[in-house]
Short mmCIF file of C-alpha atoms in Angstrom, two decimals:
data_model
loop_
_atom_site.label_atom_id
_atom_site.label_comp_id
_atom_site.label_asym_id
_atom_site.label_seq_id
_atom_site.Cartn_x
_atom_site.Cartn_y
_atom_site.Cartn_z
CA UNK T 1 -4.45 49.34 -9.91
CA UNK T 2 -6.48 49.92 -6.73
CA UNK T 3 -8.48 46.89 -5.27
CA UNK T 4 -11.72 48.75 -5.58
CA UNK T 5 -11.14 49.51 -9.28
CA UNK T 6 -10.28 45.96 -9.93
CA UNK T 7 -13.27 44.97 -8.18
CA UNK T 8 -15.65 47.31 -10.24
CA UNK T 9 -14.01 45.72 -13.45
CA UNK T 10 -14.40 42.20 -12.04
CA UNK T 11 -18.06 42.79 -11.39
CA UNK T 12 -18.50 44.34 -14.99
CA UNK T 13 -16.90 41.17 -16.38
CA UNK T 14 -19.43 39.01 -14.34
CA UNK T 15 -22.15 41.15 -15.93
CA UNK T 16 -20.53 41.00 -19.21
CA UNK T 17 -20.59 37.12 -19.11
CA UNK T 18 -24.32 37.16 -19.42
CA UNK T 19 -24.08 39.78 -22.09
CA UNK T 20 -21.77 37.45 -23.94
CA UNK T 21 -23.89 34.25 -23.45
CA UNK T 22 -27.26 36.04 -24.40
CA UNK T 23 -25.62 37.85 -27.21
CA UNK T 24 -24.34 34.52 -28.82
CA UNK T 25 -27.72 32.90 -28.26
CA UNK T 26 -29.58 35.66 -29.78
CA UNK T 27 -26.95 36.15 -32.67
CA UNK T 28 -27.15 32.36 -33.47
CA UNK T 29 -31.04 32.21 -33.33
CA UNK T 30 -31.14 35.17 -35.67
CA UNK T 31 -28.68 33.72 -38.06
CA UNK T 32 -30.73 30.49 -38.01
CA UNK T 33 -34.20 32.26 -38.51
CA UNK T 34 -32.51 34.24 -41.57
CA UNK T 35 -31.16 31.23 -43.11
CA UNK T 36 -34.44 29.20 -42.69
CA UNK T 37 -36.40 32.17 -44.30
CA UNK T 38 -34.06 32.84 -47.17
CA UNK T 39 -32.31 29.51 -47.81
CA UNK T 40 -34.26 26.76 -46.00
CA UNK T 41 -31.85 24.04 -47.30
CA UNK T 42 -28.85 25.89 -45.85
CA UNK T 43 -30.99 26.63 -42.62
CA UNK T 44 -31.65 22.95 -41.88
CA UNK T 45 -27.90 22.26 -42.32
CA UNK T 46 -27.01 25.20 -40.22
CA UNK T 47 -29.40 23.83 -37.46
CA UNK T 48 -27.20 20.84 -36.80
CA UNK T 49 -24.51 23.39 -35.52
CA UNK T 50 -26.78 26.02 -34.04
CA UNK T 51 -29.22 24.02 -32.01
CA UNK T 52 -26.65 22.01 -29.94
CA UNK T 53 -24.72 25.13 -29.09
CA UNK T 54 -27.79 27.05 -28.07
CA UNK T 55 -29.06 24.30 -25.94
CA UNK T 56 -25.46 23.95 -24.30
CA UNK T 57 -25.39 27.82 -23.58
CA UNK T 58 -28.92 27.76 -22.10
CA UNK T 59 -28.13 24.62 -20.08
CA UNK T 60 -24.93 26.38 -18.92
CA UNK T 61 -26.72 29.53 -17.86
CA UNK T 62 -29.31 27.40 -16.02
CA UNK T 63 -26.62 25.35 -14.25
CA UNK T 64 -25.05 28.80 -13.00
CA UNK T 65 -28.29 30.02 -11.65
CA UNK T 66 -29.70 26.81 -10.42
CA UNK T 67 -26.84 24.36 -9.52
CA UNK T 68 -27.58 20.62 -9.80
CA UNK T 69 -29.16 19.46 -6.51
CA UNK T 70 -26.11 17.33 -5.48
CA UNK T 71 -26.07 16.26 -1.97
CA UNK T 72 -24.53 18.72 0.19
CA UNK T 73 -21.35 17.06 2.01
CA UNK T 74 -21.04 16.79 5.61
CA UNK T 75 -23.10 16.00 8.58
CA UNK T 76 -25.56 18.75 9.48
CA UNK T 77 -25.45 20.00 13.16
CA UNK T 78 -28.30 22.09 14.47
CA UNK T 79 -28.23 24.62 17.41
CA UNK T 80 -30.14 22.33 19.57
CA UNK T 81 -27.52 19.53 18.84
CA UNK T 82 -24.39 21.50 19.34
CA UNK T 83 -25.32 24.70 21.29
CA UNK T 84 -21.67 25.66 22.27
CA UNK T 85 -20.34 25.50 18.67
CA UNK T 86 -23.42 27.51 17.19
CA UNK T 87 -22.93 30.07 19.95
CA UNK T 88 -19.18 30.49 19.11
CA UNK T 89 -19.78 30.79 15.30
CA UNK T 90 -22.72 33.44 15.91
CA UNK T 91 -20.38 35.44 18.16
CA UNK T 92 -17.55 35.24 15.72
CA UNK T 93 -19.85 36.37 12.77
CA UNK T 94 -21.11 39.33 14.98
CA UNK T 95 -17.61 40.27 15.86
CA UNK T 96 -16.32 40.43 12.15
CA UNK T 97 -19.46 42.11 11.10
CA UNK T 98 -21.23 39.70 8.95
CA UNK T 99 -24.38 37.46 9.36
CA UNK T 100 -23.81 33.84 10.67
CA UNK T 101 -24.37 30.98 8.40
CA UNK T 102 -27.72 29.32 7.86
CA UNK T 103 -26.25 25.77 8.41
CA UNK T 104 -23.11 24.16 10.04
CA UNK T 105 -21.85 20.88 8.55
CA UNK T 106 -18.94 18.76 9.99
CA UNK T 107 -16.82 17.25 7.21
CA UNK T 108 -14.10 14.52 7.06
CA UNK T 109 -11.62 16.82 5.54
CA UNK T 110 -8.92 19.13 6.67
CA UNK T 111 -10.68 22.26 5.82
CA UNK T 112 -13.06 24.75 7.03
CA UNK T 113 -14.97 27.36 4.89
CA UNK T 114 -18.16 29.25 4.38
CA UNK T 115 -19.95 28.49 1.07
CA UNK T 116 -22.89 30.42 -0.49
CA UNK T 117 -25.58 29.34 -2.84
CA UNK T 118 -25.88 32.33 -5.10
CA UNK T 119 -27.71 33.54 -8.13
CA UNK T 120 -26.49 35.97 -10.87
CA UNK T 121 -22.95 34.67 -10.77
CA UNK T 122 -22.53 35.51 -6.95
CA UNK T 123 -24.32 38.86 -7.24
CA UNK T 124 -27.23 37.47 -4.93
CA UNK T 125 -26.79 35.18 -1.88
CA UNK T 126 -29.52 32.56 -1.10
CA UNK T 127 -28.02 30.47 1.70
CA UNK T 128 -24.78 30.57 3.49
CA UNK T 129 -23.27 27.32 4.91
CA UNK T 130 -20.31 26.90 7.12
CA UNK T 131 -18.13 23.61 6.79
CA UNK T 132 -15.77 22.57 9.64
CA UNK T 133 -13.49 19.74 9.22
CA UNK T 134 -13.73 17.04 12.01
CA UNK T 135 -9.85 16.44 11.78
CA UNK T 136 -9.55 20.21 12.83
CA UNK T 137 -11.99 19.77 15.68
CA UNK T 138 -9.84 16.92 16.94
CA UNK T 139 -6.69 18.61 16.57
CA UNK T 140 -6.98 22.15 17.13
CA UNK T 141 -7.12 24.16 20.56
CA UNK T 142 -10.13 26.39 20.89
CA UNK T 143 -8.28 29.47 20.05
CA UNK T 144 -6.79 27.93 16.73
CA UNK T 145 -10.39 26.94 15.76
CA UNK T 146 -11.57 30.35 16.31
CA UNK T 147 -8.60 31.69 14.20
CA UNK T 148 -9.74 29.68 11.36
CA UNK T 149 -13.29 30.25 11.58
CA UNK T 150 -12.94 33.95 12.09
CA UNK T 151 -10.86 33.99 8.90
CA UNK T 152 -13.69 32.37 6.82
CA UNK T 153 -16.14 34.55 8.09
CA UNK T 154 -14.01 37.47 7.48
CA UNK T 155 -14.16 36.77 3.79
CA UNK T 156 -17.82 37.95 3.91
CA UNK T 157 -17.38 40.96 6.01
CA UNK T 158 -16.43 43.04 2.95
CA UNK T 159 -15.08 46.11 4.97
CA UNK T 160 -12.33 46.36 2.57
CA UNK T 161 -14.85 46.84 -0.46
CA UNK T 162 -18.36 45.70 -0.86
CA UNK T 163 -17.60 44.57 -4.22
CA UNK T 164 -14.86 42.24 -3.24
CA UNK T 165 -17.40 39.61 -1.77
CA UNK T 166 -19.21 39.45 -5.04
CA UNK T 167 -15.90 38.90 -6.98
CA UNK T 168 -14.99 36.01 -4.55
CA UNK T 169 -18.37 34.41 -5.07
CA UNK T 170 -18.19 34.85 -8.65
CA UNK T 171 -14.98 32.95 -9.15
CA UNK T 172 -16.56 29.43 -8.61
CA UNK T 173 -19.27 30.31 -10.91
CA UNK T 174 -17.05 31.61 -13.61
CA UNK T 175 -14.89 28.47 -13.57
CA UNK T 176 -17.89 26.61 -14.43
CA UNK T 177 -18.63 28.60 -17.50
CA UNK T 178 -18.82 26.56 -20.67
CA UNK T 179 -18.66 23.25 -18.90
CA UNK T 180 -21.71 21.98 -20.80
CA UNK T 181 -20.14 22.31 -24.14
CA UNK T 182 -19.29 18.97 -26.14
CA UNK T 183 -15.60 19.58 -26.83
CA UNK T 184 -15.60 16.64 -29.42
CA UNK T 185 -17.47 18.89 -31.84
CA UNK T 186 -15.32 21.61 -33.47
CA UNK T 187 -17.93 24.42 -33.21
CA UNK T 188 -18.78 23.75 -29.53
CA UNK T 189 -15.10 23.22 -28.79
CA UNK T 190 -14.56 26.84 -30.26
CA UNK T 191 -17.43 28.40 -28.13
CA UNK T 192 -15.97 26.42 -25.00
CA UNK T 193 -12.43 28.07 -25.73
CA UNK T 194 -14.13 31.61 -25.95
CA UNK T 195 -15.75 31.03 -22.56
CA UNK T 196 -12.49 29.59 -20.99
CA UNK T 197 -10.60 32.66 -22.43
CA UNK T 198 -13.22 34.97 -20.68
CA UNK T 199 -13.12 33.02 -17.40
CA UNK T 200 -9.18 33.36 -17.50
CA UNK T 201 -9.42 36.98 -17.98
CA UNK T 202 -11.87 37.35 -14.99
CA UNK T 203 -9.59 35.16 -12.76
CA UNK T 204 -6.61 37.26 -13.69
CA UNK T 205 -8.44 40.48 -12.77
CA UNK T 206 -9.85 39.00 -9.57
CA UNK T 207 -6.73 37.14 -8.27
CA UNK T 208 -5.32 40.38 -6.57
CA UNK T 209 -8.64 41.02 -5.09
CA UNK T 210 -8.76 37.42 -3.75
CA UNK T 211 -5.41 37.50 -2.36
CA UNK T 212 -5.89 40.86 -0.69
CA UNK T 213 -9.08 39.23 0.79
CA UNK T 214 -6.93 36.48 2.21
CA UNK T 215 -4.75 38.92 3.99
CA UNK T 216 -7.79 40.91 5.21
CA UNK T 217 -9.47 37.61 6.47
CA UNK T 218 -6.14 36.91 8.30
CA UNK T 219 -6.31 40.17 10.11
CA UNK T 220 -9.81 39.35 11.30
CA UNK T 221 -8.34 36.02 12.43
CA UNK T 222 -5.50 37.55 14.43
CA UNK T 223 -7.71 40.43 15.79
CA UNK T 224 -10.01 37.76 17.35
CA UNK T 225 -7.85 34.81 18.26
CA UNK T 226 -4.58 36.76 18.70
CA UNK T 227 -1.53 36.68 16.30
CA UNK T 228 0.04 33.76 18.18
CA UNK T 229 -3.07 31.40 17.63
CA UNK T 230 -3.56 32.49 14.26
CA UNK T 231 -0.08 31.89 12.93
CA UNK T 232 0.09 28.71 14.89
CA UNK T 233 -3.26 27.45 13.34
CA UNK T 234 -1.84 28.11 9.80
CA UNK T 235 1.24 26.29 10.72
CA UNK T 236 -0.69 23.32 12.01
CA UNK T 237 -2.82 22.95 8.85
CA UNK T 238 -0.25 21.05 6.87
CA UNK T 239 0.64 18.87 9.75
CA UNK T 240 -2.96 17.86 10.22
CA UNK T 241 -3.16 17.47 6.45
CA UNK T 242 -0.18 15.27 6.35
CA UNK T 243 -1.40 13.15 9.19
CA UNK T 244 -4.92 12.80 7.84
CA UNK T 245 -3.66 11.67 4.44
CA UNK T 246 -1.59 8.98 6.11
CA UNK T 247 -4.39 8.03 8.53
CA UNK T 248 -6.96 7.47 5.58
CA UNK T 249 -4.57 6.14 3.13
CA UNK T 250 -2.75 3.35 5.47
CA UNK T 251 -5.27 2.84 8.33
CA UNK T 252 -8.90 3.86 8.02
CA UNK T 253 -9.51 1.51 5.00
CA UNK T 254 -6.69 -0.99 5.45
CA UNK T 255 -9.21 -3.70 5.70
CA UNK T 256 -11.91 -2.28 3.37
CA UNK T 257 -11.72 -5.05 0.97
CA UNK T 258 -12.02 -7.69 3.51
CA UNK T 259 -15.15 -5.99 4.90
CA UNK T 260 -13.99 -4.18 7.93
CA UNK T 261 -13.83 -0.63 9.47
CA UNK T 262 -12.69 0.50 12.95
CA UNK T 263 -15.18 0.77 15.64
CA UNK T 264 -14.32 4.49 16.25
CA UNK T 265 -12.47 6.58 13.98
CA UNK T 266 -10.77 9.43 15.72
CA UNK T 267 -9.21 7.80 18.66
CA UNK T 268 -6.92 6.25 16.16
CA UNK T 269 -6.33 9.64 14.44
CA UNK T 270 -5.34 11.04 17.62
CA UNK T 271 -2.83 8.11 18.50
CA UNK T 272 -1.36 8.48 14.92
CA UNK T 273 -0.72 12.37 15.37
CA UNK T 274 1.00 11.76 18.92
CA UNK T 275 2.87 8.62 17.94
CA UNK T 276 6.66 8.72 18.64
CA UNK T 277 7.56 7.37 15.13
CA UNK T 278 5.83 10.30 13.46
CA UNK T 279 6.97 13.22 15.75
CA UNK T 280 10.09 14.17 13.80
CA UNK T 281 8.33 14.26 10.37
CA UNK T 282 5.28 16.15 11.62
CA UNK T 283 7.53 18.62 13.37
CA UNK T 284 9.49 19.26 10.30
CA UNK T 285 6.27 19.99 8.37
CA UNK T 286 5.10 22.33 11.44
CA UNK T 287 8.36 24.39 11.30
CA UNK T 288 8.49 24.53 7.53
CA UNK T 289 4.90 24.67 6.16
CA UNK T 290 4.46 24.62 2.46
CA UNK T 291 1.57 25.24 0.05
CA UNK T 292 -0.26 22.57 -2.17
CA UNK T 293 -0.09 23.46 -5.75
CA UNK T 294 -3.64 24.99 -6.61
CA UNK T 295 -2.74 26.14 -10.14
CA UNK T 296 -1.95 29.47 -11.68
CA UNK T 297 -5.22 31.13 -10.50
CA UNK T 298 -4.96 30.32 -6.85
CA UNK T 299 -6.68 32.97 -4.63
CA UNK T 300 -4.25 32.27 -1.59
CA UNK T 301 -1.00 34.01 -1.12
CA UNK T 302 2.07 31.76 -0.17
CA UNK T 303 1.53 30.27 3.52
CA UNK T 304 4.77 31.59 4.75
CA UNK T 305 3.92 35.33 3.68
CA UNK T 306 0.53 34.86 5.47
CA UNK T 307 2.24 33.61 8.65
CA UNK T 308 4.81 36.43 8.56
CA UNK T 309 2.04 38.98 8.10
CA UNK T 310 0.09 37.72 10.94
CA UNK T 311 3.13 37.71 13.25
CA UNK T 312 4.11 41.23 12.28
CA UNK T 313 0.53 42.14 13.65
CA UNK T 314 1.51 41.21 17.13
CA UNK T 315 -2.08 41.27 18.31
CA UNK T 316 -3.48 39.87 21.54
CA UNK T 317 -6.83 38.05 21.57
CA UNK T 318 -9.86 40.33 21.71
CA UNK T 319 -11.49 37.92 24.46
CA UNK T 320 -10.48 35.51 26.85
CA UNK T 321 -10.69 32.43 24.61
CA UNK T 322 -9.60 29.16 26.12
CA UNK T 323 -6.73 26.86 25.19
CA UNK T 324 -8.91 23.72 25.81
CA UNK T 325 -9.11 21.21 22.94
CA UNK T 326 -11.60 22.38 20.32
CA UNK T 327 -13.50 19.01 20.54
CA UNK T 328 -14.69 20.05 23.93
CA UNK T 329 -17.01 22.48 22.26
CA UNK T 330 -18.97 19.72 20.95
CA UNK T 331 -21.70 17.66 22.78
CA UNK T 332 -21.18 13.98 22.59
CA UNK T 333 -18.52 14.26 19.85
CA UNK T 334 -17.86 10.71 19.06
CA UNK T 335 -21.07 9.95 17.15
CA UNK T 336 -20.87 13.18 15.30
CA UNK T 337 -17.30 12.75 14.22
CA UNK T 338 -17.98 8.96 13.28
CA UNK T 339 -20.99 10.24 11.32
CA UNK T 340 -18.89 12.80 9.31
CA UNK T 341 -16.51 10.11 8.33
CA UNK T 342 -19.08 7.65 7.44
CA UNK T 343 -20.82 10.25 5.16
CA UNK T 344 -17.55 10.73 3.36
CA UNK T 345 -17.31 7.13 2.51
CA UNK T 346 -19.42 5.18 -0.14
CA UNK T 347 -22.63 3.70 0.83
CA UNK T 348 -20.90 0.19 1.00
CA UNK T 349 -19.33 1.56 4.34
CA UNK T 350 -22.65 0.85 6.09
CA UNK T 351 -22.24 -2.89 5.55
CA UNK T 352 -18.73 -3.17 6.92
CA UNK T 353 -18.05 -4.97 10.13
CA UNK T 354 -16.68 -2.61 12.82
CA UNK T 355 -13.69 -3.86 14.86
CA UNK T 356 -11.25 -2.29 17.35
CA UNK T 357 -7.91 -0.81 16.06
CA UNK T 358 -5.87 -3.75 17.17
CA UNK T 359 -8.08 -6.25 15.37
CA UNK T 360 -8.21 -3.92 12.30
CA UNK T 361 -4.45 -3.42 12.00
CA UNK T 362 -4.00 -7.41 12.16
CA UNK T 363 -6.57 -8.05 9.51
CA UNK T 364 -5.10 -5.29 7.26
CA UNK T 365 -1.37 -6.49 7.98
CA UNK T 366 -2.32 -10.06 7.50
CA UNK T 367 -4.18 -9.32 4.04
CA UNK T 368 -0.70 -7.85 2.99
CA UNK T 369 1.14 -10.87 3.83
CA UNK T 370 -1.40 -13.18 2.20
CA UNK T 371 -0.92 -11.15 -0.96
CA UNK T 372 2.64 -11.67 -0.75
CA UNK T 373 2.47 -15.43 -0.73
CA UNK T 374 0.20 -15.96 -3.68
CA UNK T 375 3.02 -16.04 -6.26
CA UNK T 376 4.88 -18.68 -4.31
CA UNK T 377 1.58 -21.03 -3.96
CA UNK T 378 0.92 -20.70 -7.61
CA UNK T 379 4.38 -21.53 -8.59
CA UNK T 380 4.42 -24.64 -6.53
CA UNK T 381 1.06 -25.64 -7.77
CA UNK T 382 2.33 -25.33 -11.50
CA UNK T 383 5.70 -27.27 -10.61
CA UNK T 384 3.88 -30.21 -8.74
CA UNK T 385 0.58 -30.18 -10.49
CA UNK T 386 -1.13 -30.13 -7.21
CA UNK T 387 -3.44 -27.66 -5.41
CA UNK T 388 -1.57 -24.56 -4.06
CA UNK T 389 -0.91 -25.07 -0.28
CA UNK T 390 1.85 -25.07 2.10
CA UNK T 391 2.26 -28.75 1.76
CA UNK T 392 2.65 -28.45 -2.03
CA UNK T 393 5.36 -25.76 -1.62
CA UNK T 394 7.22 -28.30 0.99
CA UNK T 395 6.73 -31.13 -1.65
CA UNK T 396 8.43 -29.02 -4.40
CA UNK T 397 11.25 -28.05 -2.15
CA UNK T 398 11.65 -31.89 -1.27
CA UNK T 399 11.68 -32.69 -4.86
CA UNK T 400 14.50 -30.33 -5.50
CA UNK T 401 12.38 -27.91 -7.72
CA UNK T 402 13.50 -24.82 -5.93
CA UNK T 403 14.77 -23.07 -9.07
CA UNK T 404 11.28 -23.51 -10.59
CA UNK T 405 9.70 -21.72 -7.76
CA UNK T 406 11.76 -18.58 -8.42
CA UNK T 407 11.04 -16.07 -11.16
CA UNK T 408 14.52 -14.21 -11.30
CA UNK T 409 16.66 -14.93 -14.28
CA UNK T 410 20.33 -14.48 -13.93
CA UNK T 411 21.92 -11.67 -15.73
CA UNK T 412 24.53 -14.09 -17.40
CA UNK T 413 22.70 -16.45 -19.67
CA UNK T 414 25.61 -18.84 -19.17
CA UNK T 415 24.80 -19.06 -15.48
CA UNK T 416 24.39 -22.75 -14.40
CA UNK T 417 21.89 -24.42 -12.07
CA UNK T 418 23.73 -23.42 -8.94
CA UNK T 419 23.28 -19.56 -9.65
CA UNK T 420 19.68 -20.16 -10.61
CA UNK T 421 19.07 -22.03 -7.27
CA UNK T 422 20.72 -19.21 -5.33
CA UNK T 423 18.64 -16.59 -6.92
CA UNK T 424 15.44 -18.48 -6.33
CA UNK T 425 16.56 -19.10 -2.73
CA UNK T 426 16.69 -15.25 -2.27
CA UNK T 427 13.20 -15.09 -3.63
CA UNK T 428 11.50 -18.10 -2.03
CA UNK T 429 13.01 -17.88 1.56
CA UNK T 430 11.07 -14.70 2.51
CA UNK T 431 7.88 -15.87 0.82
CA UNK T 432 7.99 -19.18 2.60
CA UNK T 433 8.65 -17.45 5.78
CA UNK T 434 5.56 -15.30 5.36
CA UNK T 435 3.53 -18.48 4.52
CA UNK T 436 4.65 -20.18 7.62
CA UNK T 437 4.15 -17.10 9.63
CA UNK T 438 0.42 -17.00 8.37
CA UNK T 439 -0.04 -20.72 9.37
CA UNK T 440 0.99 -19.98 12.96
CA UNK T 441 -1.09 -16.82 13.11
CA UNK T 442 -4.15 -18.67 11.86
CA UNK T 443 -3.37 -21.26 14.55
CA UNK T 444 -3.61 -18.60 17.12
CA UNK T 445 0.10 -18.58 18.00
CA UNK T 446 1.03 -15.09 16.63
CA UNK T 447 -0.46 -11.95 15.18
CA UNK T 448 0.52 -8.77 13.25
CA UNK T 449 0.75 -5.46 14.30
CA UNK T 450 0.67 -2.37 12.19
CA UNK T 451 2.55 0.91 13.36
CA UNK T 452 1.36 4.23 12.44
CA UNK T 453 3.80 4.51 9.76
CA UNK T 454 2.26 1.65 8.04
CA UNK T 455 4.93 -0.86 8.90
CA UNK T 456 4.17 -4.47 9.66
CA UNK T 457 5.52 -6.32 12.80
CA UNK T 458 5.03 -10.15 13.47
CA UNK T 459 4.39 -10.97 17.08
CA UNK T 460 4.52 -14.33 18.53
CA UNK T 461 3.28 -15.71 21.79
CA UNK T 462 6.89 -17.02 22.42
CA UNK T 463 9.99 -14.86 22.95
CA UNK T 464 11.88 -17.51 20.91
CA UNK T 465 9.90 -18.50 17.80
CA UNK T 466 12.80 -20.60 16.57
CA UNK T 467 11.83 -20.99 12.94
CA UNK T 468 14.82 -19.74 11.18
CA UNK T 469 16.81 -23.07 11.07
CA UNK T 470 13.72 -24.99 9.92
CA UNK T 471 13.21 -22.37 7.05
CA UNK T 472 16.91 -22.46 5.90
CA UNK T 473 16.69 -26.31 5.95
CA UNK T 474 13.52 -26.49 3.97
CA UNK T 475 14.69 -24.14 1.24
CA UNK T 476 17.87 -26.28 1.05
CA UNK T 477 15.66 -29.35 0.52
CA UNK T 478 15.06 -30.84 3.97
CA UNK T 479 11.67 -29.96 5.19
CA UNK T 480 11.24 -32.65 7.94
CA UNK T 481 11.99 -30.01 10.71
CA UNK T 482 9.55 -27.69 9.43
CA UNK T 483 6.80 -30.15 8.75
CA UNK T 484 7.08 -31.35 12.45
CA UNK T 485 6.89 -27.71 13.74
CA UNK T 486 3.76 -27.17 11.69
CA UNK T 487 2.30 -30.38 12.90
CA UNK T 488 2.97 -29.60 16.39
CA UNK T 489 1.27 -26.28 16.10
CA UNK T 490 -1.84 -27.85 14.71
CA UNK T 491 -1.46 -26.59 11.19
CA UNK T 492 -3.55 -28.68 8.64
CA UNK T 493 -1.64 -30.56 6.01
CA UNK T 494 -3.27 -28.71 3.15
CA UNK T 495 -3.09 -25.31 4.75
CA UNK T 496 -3.68 -22.40 2.32
CA UNK T 497 -4.24 -18.94 3.80
CA UNK T 498 -7.73 -17.72 3.69
CA UNK T 499 -8.27 -14.27 1.90
#
């Protein structure tokens, strides 16, 4: 089926959605009026079904036409604040033959896009916004950024078919159809299924159009930035995405619960992306990019197919775009990028103390170690009926209570005391080692470092920390050497790591 015919059918389905909705509302109200006139008692009972459904349908139609005034994500940038970025976007919009956005917003996400506020299921555009991910600005070259932005603007050029843009805009609206129904109620659940079925039909019809639009937008991308920059940008997207996930999961909020955030964000992200320990993993993603699972109605063709199609075009850039880092398009980028990240976090982020990356990694790594010692402290407290502290642990070891400090149970129920002690030793020794490390760290004699893979390293002020023999002896029931070393380091007798 030709795309133009599919587009016409899809637009007809969009219009048909209103016909279906208003037809249901009119039919239900007519049924209710007839029942009230001819059988008032039945009409009152029927109203219990009809009124909630009509209310939900009307609410759904209103929400499609006037979306809830949620806060628009991202940090708004004006032409006066970022003239170079705005000039580039306007130039690209003119080159692809569409109007520029009314707003540009910077997001803390590996994404770029042009979204429109629409009415009549996408048939009328009210406002157009461009969203640009801060991780892209700090990772792409200027040519790669141009390729991505030209692709997004190309969706709205509509040179393939004017109806295709309406189809693309209508997908989001159609996905929200029937969302206000109460699926706990059988009648509303049945109506919701009707709308979901209608939406699936629309998505099936529009999927081929949307995928063709992706290829058409890629052609805009390659024609403006060149095939090399366009395909390299697509290869780089999964790399940036993987790096950003690692950055946000293991580093950005590593000390969130303790009340800390880094002083600046993107210098850490830049170091993570270029760290030697991540090079091999990120290069593998770059060479073999894969697609996220977006479900059966995904509008995007496979990434490898898009890259192959762009490379096959073998187009040169239409202008002499530079290979400088894309972040150089920004005026004073650090506050803007910082703001984009802060806006993506909860309001509580404003109350956090900002520290440098070295301090943050120590705080975060230390918190992990503290968590790993809590079991031993509580076990010693229970065994000795004393407050949980390092001294209580050592007292329990001197009192030959090692087996009580462990939790592991031998597989053989007939196992004797020696087997139980050995199992407890394997559990207690690393926990005691961590507890002693915390004591020396809090005394200012050591600290932790967190590498970009999230691995913790204990760094001492001496090349020979010399605690192994003391720890082994302590677990064997002789804690004198360890106690002396702790006293020499200035560790308080009742030391317990603060959270």
